[in-house]
CSV table of C-alpha atoms and ligand atoms in Angstrom, one decimal:
chain,number,residue,atom,x,y,z
Z,1,UNK,CA,5.7,-29.4,-15.9
Z,2,UNK,CA,7.9,-26.3,-16.0
Z,3,UNK,CA,5.8,-23.2,-15.4
Z,4,UNK,CA,6.5,-19.5,-16.2
Z,5,UNK,CA,7.8,-17.2,-13.5
Z,6,UNK,CA,4.8,-14.9,-13.3
Z,7,UNK,CA,2.5,-17.7,-12.2
Z,8,UNK,CA,4.3,-17.2,-8.9
Z,9,UNK,CA,2.8,-13.7,-8.7
Z,10,UNK,CA,-0.7,-15.1,-9.1
Z,11,UNK,CA,0.0,-17.8,-6.4
Z,12,UNK,CA,1.3,-15.1,-4.1
Z,13,UNK,CA,-1.9,-13.1,-4.6
Z,14,UNK,CA,-4.0,-16.1,-3.8
Z,15,UNK,CA,-1.9,-16.7,-0.7
Z,16,UNK,CA,-2.4,-13.2,0.4
Z,17,UNK,CA,-6.1,-13.5,-0.1
Z,18,UNK,CA,-6.1,-16.5,2.2
Z,19,UNK,CA,-4.4,-14.7,5.0
Z,20,UNK,CA,-0.7,-15.4,4.3
Z,21,UNK,CA,1.7,-12.5,4.3
Z,22,UNK,CA,4.7,-14.3,2.8
Z,23,UNK,CA,4.8,-16.9,0.1
Z,24,UNK,CA,8.1,-18.2,-1.3
Z,25,UNK,CA,9.3,-21.1,-3.5
Z,26,UNK,CA,12.1,-23.6,-3.2
Z,27,UNK,CA,13.2,-27.0,-4.4
Z,28,UNK,CA,12.4,-29.9,-2.0
Z,29,UNK,CA,16.0,-30.2,-0.7
Z,30,UNK,CA,17.7,-29.7,2.6
Z,31,UNK,CA,21.3,-28.5,2.6
Z,32,UNK,CA,24.0,-30.8,3.9
Z,33,UNK,CA,24.9,-28.4,6.8
Z,34,UNK,CA,21.2,-28.4,8.0
Z,35,UNK,CA,21.1,-32.2,7.8
Z,36,UNK,CA,24.2,-32.5,9.9
Z,37,UNK,CA,23.0,-29.9,12.4
Z,38,UNK,CA,19.7,-31.9,12.8
Z,39,UNK,CA,21.7,-35.1,13.4
Z,40,UNK,CA,23.9,-33.4,16.0
Z,41,UNK,CA,20.8,-32.0,17.8
Z,42,UNK,CA,19.3,-35.5,17.9
Z,43,UNK,CA,22.5,-37.2,18.9
Z,44,UNK,CA,22.8,-34.7,21.9
Z,45,UNK,CA,19.2,-35.6,22.9
Z,46,UNK,CA,18.2,-32.0,22.6
Z,47,UNK,CA,14.7,-33.1,21.7
Z,48,UNK,CA,14.1,-34.0,25.4
Z,49,UNK,CA,10.9,-36.1,25.6
Z,50,UNK,CA,9.7,-35.3,22.1
Z,51,UNK,CA,10.6,-38.8,20.9
Z,52,UNK,CA,9.0,-38.3,17.5
Z,53,UNK,CA,11.7,-35.8,16.7
Z,54,UNK,CA,14.3,-38.7,16.8
Z,55,UNK,CA,12.2,-41.5,15.2
Z,56,UNK,CA,14.4,-42.9,12.4
Z,57,UNK,CA,11.8,-42.7,9.6
Z,58,UNK,CA,10.6,-39.2,10.5
Z,59,UNK,CA,14.2,-38.1,10.8
Z,60,UNK,CA,15.0,-39.3,7.3
Z,61,UNK,CA,11.9,-37.5,5.9
Z,62,UNK,CA,12.9,-34.3,7.7
Z,63,UNK,CA,16.3,-34.5,5.9
Z,64,UNK,CA,14.8,-35.2,2.5
Z,65,UNK,CA,11.5,-33.5,1.8
Z,66,UNK,CA,11.2,-35.2,-1.6
Z,67,UNK,CA,10.3,-38.4,0.4
Z,68,UNK,CA,7.2,-36.7,1.8
Z,69,UNK,CA,5.2,-36.9,-1.5
Z,70,UNK,CA,5.6,-38.6,-4.8
Z,71,UNK,CA,6.6,-36.3,-7.7
Z,72,UNK,CA,7.1,-33.2,-5.5
Z,73,UNK,CA,8.9,-30.5,-7.5
Z,74,UNK,CA,8.3,-27.4,-5.4
Z,75,UNK,CA,7.9,-26.5,-1.8
Z,76,UNK,CA,5.9,-23.3,-1.2
Z,77,UNK,CA,6.7,-21.9,2.2
Z,78,UNK,CA,4.1,-19.6,3.7
Z,79,UNK,CA,4.0,-17.4,6.7
Z,80,UNK,CA,1.0,-16.1,8.7
Z,81,UNK,CA,1.9,-13.2,11.0
Z,82,UNK,CA,0.4,-12.7,14.4
Z,83,UNK,CA,0.1,-9.7,16.7
Z,84,UNK,CA,3.3,-9.1,18.8
Z,85,UNK,CA,2.8,-9.1,22.6
Z,86,UNK,CA,1.0,-5.8,23.4
Z,87,UNK,CA,3.2,-5.2,26.5
Z,88,UNK,CA,6.9,-4.8,27.1
Z,89,UNK,CA,9.0,-7.7,28.3
Z,90,UNK,CA,9.9,-5.8,31.5
Z,91,UNK,CA,6.3,-5.1,32.3
Z,92,UNK,CA,5.3,-8.7,31.7
Z,93,UNK,CA,8.1,-10.4,33.7
Z,94,UNK,CA,7.8,-8.0,36.6
Z,95,UNK,CA,4.1,-8.7,37.3
Z,96,UNK,CA,3.4,-10.3,40.7
Z,97,UNK,CA,-0.2,-11.2,39.8
Z,98,UNK,CA,-0.2,-12.2,36.2
Z,99,UNK,CA,1.2,-15.0,34.1
Z,100,UNK,CA,2.6,-14.8,30.5
Z,101,UNK,CA,1.1,-16.7,27.7
Z,102,UNK,CA,3.2,-16.6,24.5
Z,103,UNK,CA,1.8,-14.1,21.9
Z,104,UNK,CA,1.0,-16.8,19.2
Z,105,UNK,CA,-1.4,-18.3,21.7
Z,106,UNK,CA,-3.3,-15.1,22.6
Z,107,UNK,CA,-5.9,-16.0,20.1
Z,108,UNK,CA,-7.1,-19.1,18.2
Z,109,UNK,CA,-5.1,-22.2,17.5
Z,110,UNK,CA,-3.0,-21.5,14.4
Z,111,UNK,CA,-2.8,-25.2,13.5
Z,112,UNK,CA,-6.5,-25.3,12.7
Z,113,UNK,CA,-6.6,-22.0,10.9
Z,114,UNK,CA,-3.5,-22.5,8.8
Z,115,UNK,CA,-4.5,-26.0,7.7
Z,116,UNK,CA,-7.8,-24.6,6.4
Z,117,UNK,CA,-6.0,-21.7,4.6
Z,118,UNK,CA,-3.4,-24.0,3.0
Z,119,UNK,CA,-6.1,-26.4,1.7
Z,120,UNK,CA,-8.0,-23.4,0.2
Z,121,UNK,CA,-4.8,-22.3,-1.5
Z,122,UNK,CA,-4.3,-25.8,-2.8
Z,123,UNK,CA,-7.8,-25.7,-4.4
Z,124,UNK,CA,-6.9,-22.4,-6.1
Z,125,UNK,CA,-3.6,-23.9,-7.4
Z,126,UNK,CA,-5.7,-26.8,-8.9
Z,127,UNK,CA,-7.8,-24.2,-10.7
Z,128,UNK,CA,-4.8,-22.2,-11.8
Z,129,UNK,CA,-2.5,-25.1,-12.9
Z,130,UNK,CA,-4.9,-27.9,-13.5
Z,131,UNK,CA,-5.5,-30.8,-11.1
Z,132,UNK,CA,-2.2,-32.0,-9.7
Z,133,UNK,CA,-0.6,-33.6,-6.7
Z,134,UNK,CA,-0.3,-31.4,-3.5
Z,135,UNK,CA,0.1,-31.8,0.2
Z,136,UNK,CA,-0.1,-29.3,3.0
Z,137,UNK,CA,1.9,-29.3,6.3
Z,138,UNK,CA,1.8,-27.3,9.5
Z,139,UNK,CA,4.2,-27.8,12.4
Z,140,UNK,CA,3.6,-31.4,13.3
Z,141,UNK,CA,4.7,-33.1,10.1
Z,142,UNK,CA,8.4,-34.2,9.7
Z,143,UNK,CA,9.2,-31.1,7.7
Z,144,UNK,CA,12.2,-28.9,8.6
Z,145,UNK,CA,10.3,-25.7,8.3
Z,146,UNK,CA,13.0,-23.2,9.2
Z,147,UNK,CA,15.5,-24.7,6.7
Z,148,UNK,CA,12.9,-24.6,3.9
Z,149,UNK,CA,11.9,-21.1,4.8
Z,150,UNK,CA,15.5,-20.0,4.5
Z,151,UNK,CA,16.1,-21.9,1.2
Z,152,UNK,CA,13.0,-20.1,-0.3
Z,153,UNK,CA,14.1,-16.7,0.8
Z,154,UNK,CA,11.1,-16.3,3.1
Z,155,UNK,CA,13.2,-15.6,6.2
Z,156,UNK,CA,16.6,-16.2,7.6
Z,157,UNK,CA,17.2,-18.3,10.7
Z,158,UNK,CA,18.2,-16.2,13.7
Z,159,UNK,CA,20.5,-17.3,16.4
Z,160,UNK,CA,17.5,-18.2,18.6
Z,161,UNK,CA,16.7,-20.6,15.7
Z,162,UNK,CA,13.5,-18.9,14.7
Z,163,UNK,CA,12.8,-17.5,11.2
Z,164,UNK,CA,13.1,-13.8,10.8
Z,165,UNK,CA,11.9,-11.5,8.0
Z,166,UNK,CA,13.6,-8.1,7.6
Z,167,UNK,CA,10.3,-6.2,7.7
Z,168,UNK,CA,8.0,-8.4,9.7
Z,169,UNK,CA,10.5,-9.8,12.3
Z,170,UNK,CA,9.8,-13.3,13.7
Z,171,UNK,CA,6.2,-12.9,15.0
Z,172,UNK,CA,4.8,-15.4,12.4
Z,173,UNK,CA,3.9,-19.0,12.0
Z,174,UNK,CA,5.1,-21.2,9.1
Z,175,UNK,CA,3.3,-23.7,6.9
Z,176,UNK,CA,4.1,-25.4,3.6
Z,177,UNK,CA,2.4,-26.6,0.4
Z,178,UNK,CA,4.2,-29.3,-1.5
Z,179,UNK,CA,3.3,-29.5,-5.2
Z,180,UNK,CA,4.2,-31.5,-8.2
Z,181,UNK,CA,4.2,-28.3,-10.3
Z,182,UNK,CA,7.7,-27.1,-11.1
Z,183,UNK,CA,7.7,-23.4,-10.2
Z,184,UNK,CA,10.9,-21.4,-10.3
Z,185,UNK,CA,12.7,-21.2,-6.9
Z,186,UNK,CA,13.3,-17.9,-5.1
Z,187,UNK,CA,16.8,-16.9,-3.9
Z,188,UNK,CA,18.0,-18.2,-0.6
Z,189,UNK,CA,17.6,-15.8,2.3
Z,190,UNK,CA,20.6,-13.8,3.6
Z,191,UNK,CA,21.3,-13.7,7.3
Z,192,UNK,CA,21.2,-10.4,9.3
Z,193,UNK,CA,22.0,-11.3,12.9
Z,194,UNK,CA,25.6,-9.9,12.5
Z,195,UNK,CA,27.4,-9.9,15.9
Z,196,UNK,CA,24.2,-9.6,18.0
Z,197,UNK,CA,23.7,-12.2,20.6
Z,198,UNK,CA,20.9,-10.5,22.6
Z,199,UNK,CA,18.6,-13.6,22.4
Z,200,UNK,CA,21.3,-15.8,23.8
Z,201,UNK,CA,22.0,-13.4,26.6
Z,202,UNK,CA,18.3,-12.9,27.7
Z,203,UNK,CA,17.3,-16.5,27.6
Z,204,UNK,CA,16.4,-17.2,31.3
Z,205,UNK,CA,17.5,-20.8,31.2
Z,206,UNK,CA,20.4,-20.4,28.7
Z,207,UNK,CA,18.6,-22.8,26.4
Z,208,UNK,CA,20.3,-21.4,23.3
Z,209,UNK,CA,23.4,-23.4,24.0
Z,210,UNK,CA,25.2,-22.1,20.8
Z,211,UNK,CA,24.1,-19.8,18.0
Z,212,UNK,CA,21.2,-21.5,16.1
Z,213,UNK,CA,21.0,-24.4,18.6
Z,214,UNK,CA,18.2,-24.6,21.2
Z,215,UNK,CA,18.3,-27.4,23.8
Z,216,UNK,CA,14.6,-28.2,24.4
Z,217,UNK,CA,15.5,-29.8,27.7
Z,218,UNK,CA,16.1,-26.2,29.0
Z,219,UNK,CA,13.7,-24.2,26.9
Z,220,UNK,CA,10.7,-22.7,28.8
Z,221,UNK,CA,8.5,-23.2,25.8
Z,222,UNK,CA,9.1,-26.9,25.9
Z,223,UNK,CA,8.8,-27.1,29.7
Z,224,UNK,CA,5.5,-25.3,29.8
Z,225,UNK,CA,3.8,-26.7,26.6
Z,226,UNK,CA,5.2,-30.0,25.6
Z,227,UNK,CA,6.5,-31.5,28.9
Z,228,UNK,CA,3.8,-33.1,31.0
Z,229,UNK,CA,5.9,-34.2,34.0
Z,230,UNK,CA,7.4,-32.8,37.2
Z,231,UNK,CA,9.7,-29.9,36.4
Z,232,UNK,CA,13.2,-30.1,37.7
Z,233,UNK,CA,13.4,-28.0,40.9
Z,234,UNK,CA,16.5,-26.2,39.6
Z,235,UNK,CA,14.7,-24.9,36.5
Z,236,UNK,CA,11.5,-23.7,38.4
Z,237,UNK,CA,12.9,-20.4,39.7
Z,238,UNK,CA,14.2,-19.6,36.2
Z,239,UNK,CA,10.8,-19.9,34.6
Z,240,UNK,CA,9.5,-16.7,36.3
Z,241,UNK,CA,5.8,-16.2,35.4
Z,242,UNK,CA,5.9,-17.9,32.0
Z,243,UNK,CA,2.8,-20.2,32.1
Z,244,UNK,CA,2.5,-21.1,28.4
Z,245,UNK,CA,5.4,-20.8,26.0
Z,246,UNK,CA,8.1,-18.1,26.1
Z,247,UNK,CA,8.7,-15.1,23.9
Z,248,UNK,CA,11.8,-13.6,25.6
Z,249,UNK,CA,14.3,-14.4,22.8
Z,250,UNK,CA,11.9,-12.9,20.2
Z,251,UNK,CA,10.9,-9.9,22.3
Z,252,UNK,CA,14.5,-8.8,22.7
Z,253,UNK,CA,15.4,-9.2,19.0
Z,254,UNK,CA,16.2,-5.9,17.3
Z,255,UNK,CA,14.3,-7.1,14.1
Z,256,UNK,CA,11.1,-7.3,16.2
Z,257,UNK,CA,11.4,-3.7,17.4
Z,258,UNK,CA,10.7,-2.6,13.9
Z,259,UNK,CA,8.0,-5.1,13.1
Z,260,UNK,CA,4.5,-3.5,12.7
Z,261,UNK,CA,1.4,-5.1,14.1
Z,262,UNK,CA,-0.2,-6.9,11.1
Z,263,UNK,CA,-3.3,-5.3,9.5
Z,264,UNK,CA,-5.2,-8.5,10.0
Z,265,UNK,CA,-4.5,-11.2,12.6
Z,266,UNK,CA,-6.5,-14.3,11.7
Z,267,UNK,CA,-5.7,-15.7,15.1
Z,268,UNK,CA,-7.7,-12.8,16.7
Z,269,UNK,CA,-6.0,-12.2,20.1
Z,270,UNK,CA,-8.3,-12.6,23.0
Z,271,UNK,CA,-8.0,-10.2,26.0
Z,272,UNK,CA,-8.5,-12.9,28.5
Z,273,UNK,CA,-5.3,-14.6,27.5
Z,274,UNK,CA,-3.1,-11.5,27.5
Z,275,UNK,CA,-1.3,-11.5,30.9
Z,276,UNK,CA,-4.1,-13.5,32.7
Z,277,UNK,CA,-4.5,-13.2,36.4
Z,278,UNK,CA,-2.8,-16.3,37.9
Z,279,UNK,CA,-5.6,-16.5,40.6
Z,280,UNK,CA,-8.2,-16.8,37.8
Z,281,UNK,CA,-6.5,-19.9,36.4
Z,282,UNK,CA,-5.8,-21.9,39.6
Z,283,UNK,CA,-9.4,-22.8,40.2
Z,284,UNK,CA,-10.3,-23.9,36.7
Z,285,UNK,CA,-11.8,-27.4,36.9
Z,286,UNK,CA,-11.5,-29.7,33.9
Z,287,UNK,CA,-14.8,-28.4,32.4
Z,288,UNK,CA,-14.0,-24.8,33.0
Z,289,UNK,CA,-10.5,-25.3,31.5
Z,290,UNK,CA,-11.9,-26.8,28.3
Z,291,UNK,CA,-14.5,-24.0,28.0
Z,292,UNK,CA,-11.9,-21.3,28.7
Z,293,UNK,CA,-9.3,-22.5,26.2
Z,294,UNK,CA,-11.6,-24.4,23.7
Z,295,UNK,CA,-10.3,-22.5,20.6
Z,296,UNK,CA,-6.8,-21.8,21.9
Z,297,UNK,CA,-3.6,-23.8,21.5
Z,298,UNK,CA,-3.4,-23.8,25.3
Z,299,UNK,CA,-6.0,-26.7,25.3
Z,300,UNK,CA,-3.3,-29.0,23.9
Z,301,UNK,CA,-1.3,-28.7,27.0
Z,302,UNK,CA,-4.1,-29.8,29.3
Z,303,UNK,CA,-5.3,-28.6,32.6
Z,304,UNK,CA,-2.8,-30.4,34.8
Z,305,UNK,CA,0.3,-29.0,33.0
Z,306,UNK,CA,-1.1,-25.5,32.8
Z,307,UNK,CA,-2.0,-25.4,36.5
Z,308,UNK,CA,1.5,-26.9,37.3
Z,309,UNK,CA,2.9,-23.8,35.5
Z,310,UNK,CA,0.6,-21.5,37.3
Z,311,UNK,CA,1.8,-22.9,40.7
Z,312,UNK,CA,5.4,-22.3,39.7
Z,313,UNK,CA,4.6,-18.8,38.6
Z,314,UNK,CA,2.9,-18.1,41.9
Z,315,UNK,CA,5.9,-19.4,43.8
Z,316,UNK,CA,8.2,-17.2,41.8
Z,317,UNK,CA,6.0,-14.1,42.2
Z,318,UNK,CA,6.9,-13.5,45.8
Z,319,UNK,CA,3.2,-12.6,46.2
Z,320,UNK,CA,2.2,-14.1,49.6
Z,321,UNK,CA,-1.5,-13.4,48.8
Z,322,UNK,CA,-1.4,-16.6,46.8
Z,323,UNK,CA,-0.8,-18.7,49.9
Z,324,UNK,CA,-4.4,-19.5,50.7
Z,325,UNK,CA,-5.2,-20.2,47.1
Z,326,UNK,CA,-2.3,-22.6,46.8
Z,327,UNK,CA,-3.4,-24.4,50.1
Z,328,UNK,CA,-6.8,-24.9,48.5
Z,329,UNK,CA,-5.3,-27.0,45.6
Z,330,UNK,CA,-3.3,-29.3,47.9
Z,331,UNK,CA,-6.2,-31.8,47.5
Z,332,UNK,CA,-6.5,-31.5,43.8
Z,333,UNK,CA,-7.1,-34.8,41.9
Z,334,UNK,CA,-4.0,-34.1,39.8
Z,335,UNK,CA,-0.7,-35.1,41.6
Z,336,UNK,CA,1.2,-32.8,39.2
Z,337,UNK,CA,-0.7,-29.8,40.7
Z,338,UNK,CA,-0.4,-31.0,44.3
Z,339,UNK,CA,3.4,-31.4,43.9
Z,340,UNK,CA,4.0,-28.0,42.4
Z,341,UNK,CA,1.6,-26.3,44.9
Z,342,UNK,CA,3.7,-27.7,47.7
Z,343,UNK,CA,6.9,-26.2,46.2
Z,344,UNK,CA,5.3,-22.9,45.6
Z,345,UNK,CA,4.0,-22.7,49.1
Z,346,UNK,CA,7.4,-23.5,50.5
Z,347,UNK,CA,8.9,-20.7,48.4
Z,348,UNK,CA,6.3,-18.1,49.4
Z,349,UNK,CA,6.7,-19.0,53.1
Z,350,UNK,CA,10.4,-18.2,52.7
Z,351,UNK,CA,9.4,-14.8,51.2
Z,352,UNK,CA,7.3,-14.2,54.3
Z,353,UNK,CA,10.4,-14.7,56.3
Z,354,UNK,CA,9.1,-17.9,57.9
Z,355,UNK,CA,12.0,-20.3,57.0
Z,356,UNK,CA,11.6,-23.4,55.0
Z,357,UNK,CA,8.4,-24.6,56.5
Z,358,UNK,CA,6.5,-22.7,59.2
Z,359,UNK,CA,4.6,-24.8,61.8
Z,360,UNK,CA,1.2,-24.6,60.2
Z,361,UNK,CA,2.5,-25.6,56.8
Z,362,UNK,CA,4.6,-28.5,58.4
Z,363,UNK,CA,1.4,-29.8,60.1
Z,364,UNK,CA,-0.5,-29.6,56.8
Z,365,UNK,CA,2.3,-31.5,55.0
Z,366,UNK,CA,2.6,-34.2,57.7
Z,367,UNK,CA,-1.2,-34.7,57.4
Z,368,UNK,CA,-0.9,-34.9,53.6
Z,369,UNK,CA,1.9,-37.4,53.9
Z,370,UNK,CA,-0.2,-39.9,55.7
Z,371,UNK,CA,-2.8,-40.1,52.9
Z,372,UNK,CA,-0.6,-39.4,49.9
Z,373,UNK,CA,0.4,-42.3,47.7
Z,374,UNK,CA,1.9,-40.5,44.7
Z,375,UNK,CA,5.7,-40.8,44.8
Z,376,UNK,CA,6.3,-37.4,43.1
Z,377,UNK,CA,4.1,-35.6,45.6
Z,378,UNK,CA,5.8,-37.4,48.5
Z,379,UNK,CA,9.2,-36.3,47.1
Z,380,UNK,CA,8.0,-32.7,47.2
Z,381,UNK,CA,6.7,-33.1,50.8
Z,382,UNK,CA,10.0,-34.6,51.9
Z,383,UNK,CA,12.0,-31.8,50.2
Z,384,UNK,CA,10.2,-29.3,52.3
Z,385,UNK,CA,10.1,-31.3,55.6
Z,386,UNK,CA,13.7,-32.5,55.4
Z,387,UNK,CA,15.6,-30.2,53.1
Z,388,UNK,CA,19.1,-31.4,52.1
G,1,B12,C1,10.4,-29.1,18.0
G,1,B12,C2,9.9,-27.6,17.9
G,1,B12,C3,10.1,-26.8,19.0
G,1,B12,C4,10.9,-27.3,20.2
G,1,B12,C5,12.4,-27.2,19.9
G,1,B12,C6,12.8,-25.9,19.3
G,1,B12,C7,14.0,-25.9,18.3
G,1,B12,N1,14.6,-24.7,18.2
G,1,B12,O1,14.3,-26.9,17.8
G,1,B12,C8,10.4,-26.4,21.3
G,1,B12,C9,9.2,-27.0,22.1
G,1,B12,C10,11.5,-25.9,22.4
G,1,B12,C11,9.9,-25.2,20.5
G,1,B12,C12,9.7,-23.9,21.0
G,1,B12,C13,9.2,-22.8,20.3
G,1,B12,N2,8.7,-22.9,19.1
G,1,B12,CO1,8.7,-24.5,18.0
G,1,B12,N3,8.8,-25.9,16.7
G,1,B12,C14,9.3,-27.1,16.7
G,1,B12,C15,9.2,-27.8,15.4
G,1,B12,C16,8.0,-28.8,15.5
G,1,B12,C17,10.4,-28.5,14.9
G,1,B12,C18,11.7,-27.7,15.0
G,1,B12,C19,12.9,-28.5,14.6
G,1,B12,O2,12.9,-29.1,13.6
G,1,B12,N4,13.9,-28.6,15.5
G,1,B12,C20,15.1,-29.3,15.3
G,1,B12,C21,16.3,-28.4,15.1
G,1,B12,C22,17.6,-29.2,14.9
G,1,B12,O3,16.0,-27.6,14.0
G,1,B12,P1,16.3,-26.1,14.0
G,1,B12,O4,16.0,-25.4,15.3
G,1,B12,O5,15.5,-25.5,12.8
G,1,B12,O6,17.9,-26.2,13.8
G,1,B12,C23,18.5,-25.8,12.6
G,1,B12,C24,19.6,-24.8,13.0
G,1,B12,O7,20.3,-25.3,14.2
G,1,B12,C25,20.4,-24.9,11.8
G,1,B12,N5,21.8,-24.5,12.0
G,1,B12,C26,22.8,-25.2,12.8
G,1,B12,N6,23.9,-24.5,12.7
G,1,B12,C27,23.7,-23.4,11.9
G,1,B12,C28,24.5,-22.4,11.6
G,1,B12,C29,24.0,-21.4,10.7
G,1,B12,C30,24.9,-20.3,10.3
G,1,B12,C31,22.6,-21.4,10.3
G,1,B12,C32,22.1,-20.3,9.5
G,1,B12,C33,21.8,-22.5,10.7
G,1,B12,C34,22.4,-23.5,11.5
G,1,B12,O8,20.4,-26.3,11.4
G,1,B12,C35,19.3,-26.9,12.0
G,1,B12,C36,18.5,-27.8,11.0
G,1,B12,O9,18.0,-26.9,9.9
G,1,B12,C37,8.8,-26.6,14.5
G,1,B12,C38,7.9,-26.9,13.3
G,1,B12,C39,8.6,-27.7,12.2
G,1,B12,N7,8.0,-28.8,11.8
G,1,B12,O10,9.7,-27.3,11.8
G,1,B12,C40,8.2,-25.6,15.4
G,1,B12,C41,8.5,-24.1,15.2
G,1,B12,C42,9.9,-23.9,15.0
G,1,B12,N8,8.1,-23.5,16.5
G,1,B12,C43,7.7,-22.3,16.4
G,1,B12,C44,7.5,-21.4,17.5
G,1,B12,C45,6.6,-20.2,17.3
G,1,B12,C46,8.1,-21.7,18.8
G,1,B12,C47,8.1,-20.8,20.0
G,1,B12,C48,8.4,-19.3,19.6
G,1,B12,C49,6.8,-20.9,20.7
G,1,B12,C50,6.7,-20.0,22.0
G,1,B12,N9,6.5,-18.7,21.9
G,1,B12,O11,6.8,-20.5,23.1
G,1,B12,C51,9.3,-21.4,20.8
G,1,B12,C52,10.6,-20.8,20.5
G,1,B12,C53,11.8,-21.5,21.1
G,1,B12,C54,13.1,-21.4,20.2
G,1,B12,N10,13.9,-20.3,20.5
G,1,B12,O12,13.3,-22.2,19.3
G,1,B12,C55,7.5,-21.9,15.0
G,1,B12,C56,8.5,-20.9,14.6
G,1,B12,C57,8.0,-19.7,13.7
G,1,B12,C58,9.2,-18.8,13.3
G,1,B12,N11,8.9,-17.5,13.2
G,1,B12,O13,10.3,-19.2,13.2
G,1,B12,C59,7.6,-23.3,14.2
G,1,B12,C60,8.2,-23.2,12.8
G,1,B12,C61,6.1,-23.8,14.1
G,1,B12,C62,5.3,-23.2,13.0
G,1,B12,N12,4.8,-24.1,12.1
G,1,B12,O14,5.2,-22.0,12.9
G,1,B12,N13,9.6,-25.6,19.3
G,2,SF4,S1,11.8,-19.5,24.2
G,2,SF4,FE1,12.5,-18.7,26.1
G,2,SF4,S2,13.6,-20.4,27.1
G,2,SF4,FE2,13.3,-20.9,25.0
G,2,SF4,S3,15.2,-20.3,23.9
G,2,SF4,FE3,13.8,-18.5,23.8
G,2,SF4,S4,14.2,-17.3,25.6
G,2,SF4,FE4,15.1,-19.3,25.9
G,3,SF4,S1,18.4,-11.2,19.0
G,3,SF4,FE1,20.1,-10.8,17.6
G,3,SF4,S2,21.2,-12.7,17.4
G,3,SF4,FE2,19.2,-13.2,18.2
G,3,SF4,S3,18.0,-13.6,16.4
G,3,SF4,FE3,17.7,-11.4,16.8
G,3,SF4,S4,19.3,-10.4,15.6
G,3,SF4,FE4,19.8,-12.6,15.7
């Protein structure tokens, strides 16, 4: 069915009522240049351990959204804004006591909220247009969300690869509603990065390897959220006090300096998660972790990986008050935490001017070595006892 243009106005109104600030329309097509760029990204293994990003069938669906649903005619791209970080980047990265959780994770998990809102919008569309085929997607589906957002005019893709809106900046999350109704498409977005490369310059790990291309292997967001293993020693010092995600490339972006705090933030930021005290996190046992982050996206990362990040942030802080705390997790049941606590202690002892491993720490490590059977923890012990 071909539908009149002003129906889009009604749909936008519904979208707004459901908590979406932006609602734009495009055909279910990905441009050749985006398909090629996706292939190149996969060929260069920039997806790191996120194997699903390279799975053949999912890759094909990413490149051709029309294969996601029979009879799809229109993709409705939607954005839900969230509150920007309520602190400056300098203030956050210079703290010696606190860790940084990315702004989108200061409140509730957007996946849950956005899915509910998209389904409610789909019900409205059935009432408006008559019962028809629809599907909703948020984040995890094989949908190239940035490319569709750009095609629909919702936002352009910045050099940090994120979607930016002229007025709202990039502090927003994306979702899509695929429908069999043929609604007129909006005009493609125009880009406004110009000659700026501030995001590429500020990135602590130089993960934006070329304009529009992020190598996940290097990105702190990937390392702290998605990656569950031992973090490469050379990357640890670059992670600073980022303990969940990273907003540096967005915080520096000139388009975000003009962005207003949204009137309503359905993710409702929670004070506890805004620059949390590192010390308050290191002693969370499994139950306390689940309780503390039960509504937050942080729960998806799990206790072991979060506390691994906390250990790294403590090591990077130069705050030697953390030494006793780190000693107390050397017998944690999670090898990941033990391994990174050893690294952090070695760094903090250096800050104290006690060389690589002062005598008391050496004795502790020698004792640990006799009972440790995890190879990764043993590697960390060796790196301190016999540095190369
Ligand atoms: C995998 C993934 C990640 C990975 C990889 C990131 C990446 N850039 O690929 C990791 C874990 C690192 C990550 C991190 C983050 N993510 Co993420 N992530 C995704 C996910 C699931 C897929 C992205 C993807 O397809 N990557 C593959 C690459 C090839 O795609 P691409 O980056 O869009 O690349 C395009 C460009 O390179 C373009 N291109 C190439 N050359 C050129 C040249 C020109 C001129 C142009 C215009 C374009 C262009 O072509 C490519 C294909 O379209 C999406 C959700 C989704 N389903 O889309 C969320 C998503 C992108 N993430 C999101 C967020 C919020 C983040 C973080 C900000 C979280 C945080 N605060 O820590 C960081 C930001 C890091 C960054 N700078 O990208 C949001 C972005 C919202 C927004 N405003 O844009 C999304 C859309 C989730 C959502 N539903 O809201 N993420
Ligand atoms: S999220 Fe952080 S590490 Fe990743 S590209 Fe942006 S600034 Fe770099
Ligand atoms: S910091 Fe500059 S280059 Fe990067 S996304 Fe923003 S405007 Fe574009």
